[in-house]
Amino acid sequence: MITEQDLFNIVGNKIANEIQKSIIRNNCPPHIADQICNAIDLNERAENFQRFLNEWLEYQNKQQQIVQSFLQQYYNR
């Protein structure tokens, strides 16, 4: 489950990425800066997708455990 700390980390990473992209835009030619910034954005999306996927898998495991527990109790009467 995503915790409050996880949310703080997500926001902190977003802020750090935006600062990093601002520095890059100020110090690199536009065509290079765009490519680097796009890579940063894609990495951020991948990290967020990985968090979502982990949450979904955890939820699916819990659901499977609930169903298995129910079936075991039902058939072991």
PDB file of C-alpha atoms in Angstrom:
ATOM      1  CA  MET A   1       0.000   0.000   0.000  1.00  0.00           C
ATOM      2  CA  ILE A   2       1.262   3.461  -0.823  1.00  0.00           C
ATOM      3  CA  THR A   3       2.122   5.233   2.398  1.00  0.00           C
ATOM      4  CA  GLU A   4       2.267   8.892   3.269  1.00  0.00           C
ATOM      5  CA  GLN A   5       6.062   8.668   2.984  1.00  0.00           C
ATOM      6  CA  ASP A   6       5.705   7.242  -0.535  1.00  0.00           C
ATOM      7  CA  LEU A   7       3.595  10.257  -1.510  1.00  0.00           C
ATOM      8  CA  PHE A   8       6.181  12.629  -0.037  1.00  0.00           C
ATOM      9  CA  ASN A   9       8.877  10.802  -2.029  1.00  0.00           C
ATOM     10  CA  ILE A  10       6.850  11.087  -5.243  1.00  0.00           C
ATOM     11  CA  VAL A  11       6.367  14.821  -4.738  1.00  0.00           C
ATOM     12  CA  GLY A  12      10.012  15.271  -3.741  1.00  0.00           C
ATOM     13  CA  ASN A  13      11.176  13.432  -6.850  1.00  0.00           C
ATOM     14  CA  LYS A  14       8.864  15.542  -9.010  1.00  0.00           C
ATOM     15  CA  ILE A  15      10.289  18.753  -7.555  1.00  0.00           C
ATOM     16  CA  ALA A  16      13.870  17.497  -7.937  1.00  0.00           C
ATOM     17  CA  ASN A  17      13.211  16.497 -11.556  1.00  0.00           C
ATOM     18  CA  GLU A  18      11.737  19.903 -12.380  1.00  0.00           C
ATOM     19  CA  ILE A  19      14.735  21.649 -10.829  1.00  0.00           C
ATOM     20  CA  GLN A  20      17.101  19.376 -12.737  1.00  0.00           C
ATOM     21  CA  LYS A  21      15.251  20.047 -16.005  1.00  0.00           C
ATOM     22  CA  SER A  22      15.394  23.806 -15.367  1.00  0.00           C
ATOM     23  CA  ILE A  23      19.155  23.644 -14.859  1.00  0.00           C
ATOM     24  CA  ILE A  24      19.537  21.578 -18.022  1.00  0.00           C
ATOM     25  CA  ARG A  25      17.420  24.014 -20.058  1.00  0.00           C
ATOM     26  CA  ASN A  26      19.530  26.914 -18.818  1.00  0.00           C
ATOM     27  CA  ASN A  27      22.863  25.255 -19.619  1.00  0.00           C
ATOM     28  CA  CYS A  28      22.320  23.177 -22.772  1.00  0.00           C
ATOM     29  CA  PRO A  29      21.290  23.958 -26.320  1.00  0.00           C
ATOM     30  CA  PRO A  30      17.506  23.593 -26.775  1.00  0.00           C
ATOM     31  CA  HIS A  31      17.596  20.466 -28.948  1.00  0.00           C
ATOM     32  CA  ILE A  32      19.832  18.649 -26.446  1.00  0.00           C
ATOM     33  CA  ALA A  33      17.926  19.950 -23.424  1.00  0.00           C
ATOM     34  CA  ASP A  34      14.655  18.704 -24.889  1.00  0.00           C
ATOM     35  CA  GLN A  35      16.022  15.199 -25.313  1.00  0.00           C
ATOM     36  CA  ILE A  36      17.468  15.067 -21.798  1.00  0.00           C
ATOM     37  CA  CYS A  37      14.287  16.480 -20.263  1.00  0.00           C
ATOM     38  CA  ASN A  38      12.172  13.975 -22.168  1.00  0.00           C
ATOM     39  CA  ALA A  39      14.355  11.176 -20.789  1.00  0.00           C
ATOM     40  CA  ILE A  40      13.854  12.507 -17.265  1.00  0.00           C
ATOM     41  CA  ASP A  41      10.075  12.635 -17.801  1.00  0.00           C
ATOM     42  CA  LEU A  42      10.006   9.094 -19.195  1.00  0.00           C
ATOM     43  CA  ASN A  43      12.012   7.808 -16.246  1.00  0.00           C
ATOM     44  CA  GLU A  44       9.593   9.493 -13.833  1.00  0.00           C
ATOM     45  CA  ARG A  45       6.613   7.919 -15.619  1.00  0.00           C
ATOM     46  CA  ALA A  46       8.274   4.515 -15.512  1.00  0.00           C
ATOM     47  CA  GLU A  47       8.880   4.827 -11.767  1.00  0.00           C
ATOM     48  CA  ASN A  48       5.265   5.830 -11.154  1.00  0.00           C
ATOM     49  CA  PHE A  49       4.004   2.991 -13.342  1.00  0.00           C
ATOM     50  CA  GLN A  50       6.196   0.552 -11.399  1.00  0.00           C
ATOM     51  CA  ARG A  51       4.669   1.804  -8.129  1.00  0.00           C
ATOM     52  CA  PHE A  52       1.181   1.374  -9.569  1.00  0.00           C
ATOM     53  CA  LEU A  53       1.995  -2.118 -10.830  1.00  0.00           C
ATOM     54  CA  ASN A  54       3.395  -3.146  -7.434  1.00  0.00           C
ATOM     55  CA  GLU A  55       0.278  -1.828  -5.707  1.00  0.00           C
ATOM     56  CA  TRP A  56      -1.957  -3.699  -8.135  1.00  0.00           C
ATOM     57  CA  LEU A  57      -0.015  -6.957  -7.686  1.00  0.00           C
ATOM     58  CA  GLU A  58      -0.198  -6.586  -3.912  1.00  0.00           C
ATOM     59  CA  TYR A  59      -3.957  -6.043  -4.165  1.00  0.00           C
ATOM     60  CA  GLN A  60      -4.326  -9.100  -6.421  1.00  0.00           C
ATOM     61  CA  ASN A  61      -2.350 -11.238  -3.950  1.00  0.00           C
ATOM     62  CA  LYS A  62      -4.598 -10.146  -1.091  1.00  0.00           C
ATOM     63  CA  GLN A  63      -7.697 -10.937  -3.123  1.00  0.00           C
ATOM     64  CA  GLN A  64      -6.317 -14.362  -4.018  1.00  0.00           C
ATOM     65  CA  GLN A  65      -5.537 -15.095  -0.367  1.00  0.00           C
ATOM     66  CA  ILE A  66      -9.072 -14.124   0.631  1.00  0.00           C
ATOM     67  CA  VAL A  67     -10.611 -16.401  -2.000  1.00  0.00           C
ATOM     68  CA  GLN A  68      -8.304 -19.297  -1.099  1.00  0.00           C
ATOM     69  CA  SER A  69      -9.057 -18.876   2.582  1.00  0.00           C
ATOM     70  CA  PHE A  70     -12.783 -18.852   1.892  1.00  0.00           C
ATOM     71  CA  LEU A  71     -12.601 -21.944  -0.295  1.00  0.00           C
ATOM     72  CA  GLN A  72     -10.483 -23.781   2.238  1.00  0.00           C
ATOM     73  CA  GLN A  73     -12.915 -22.988   5.046  1.00  0.00           C
ATOM     74  CA  TYR A  74     -15.917 -23.860   2.890  1.00  0.00           C
ATOM     75  CA  TYR A  75     -14.636 -27.244   1.738  1.00  0.00           C
ATOM     76  CA  ASN A  76     -13.079 -28.258   5.065  1.00  0.00           C
ATOM     77  CA  ARG A  77     -16.373 -28.227   6.955  1.00  0.00           C
TER      78      ARG A  77
END
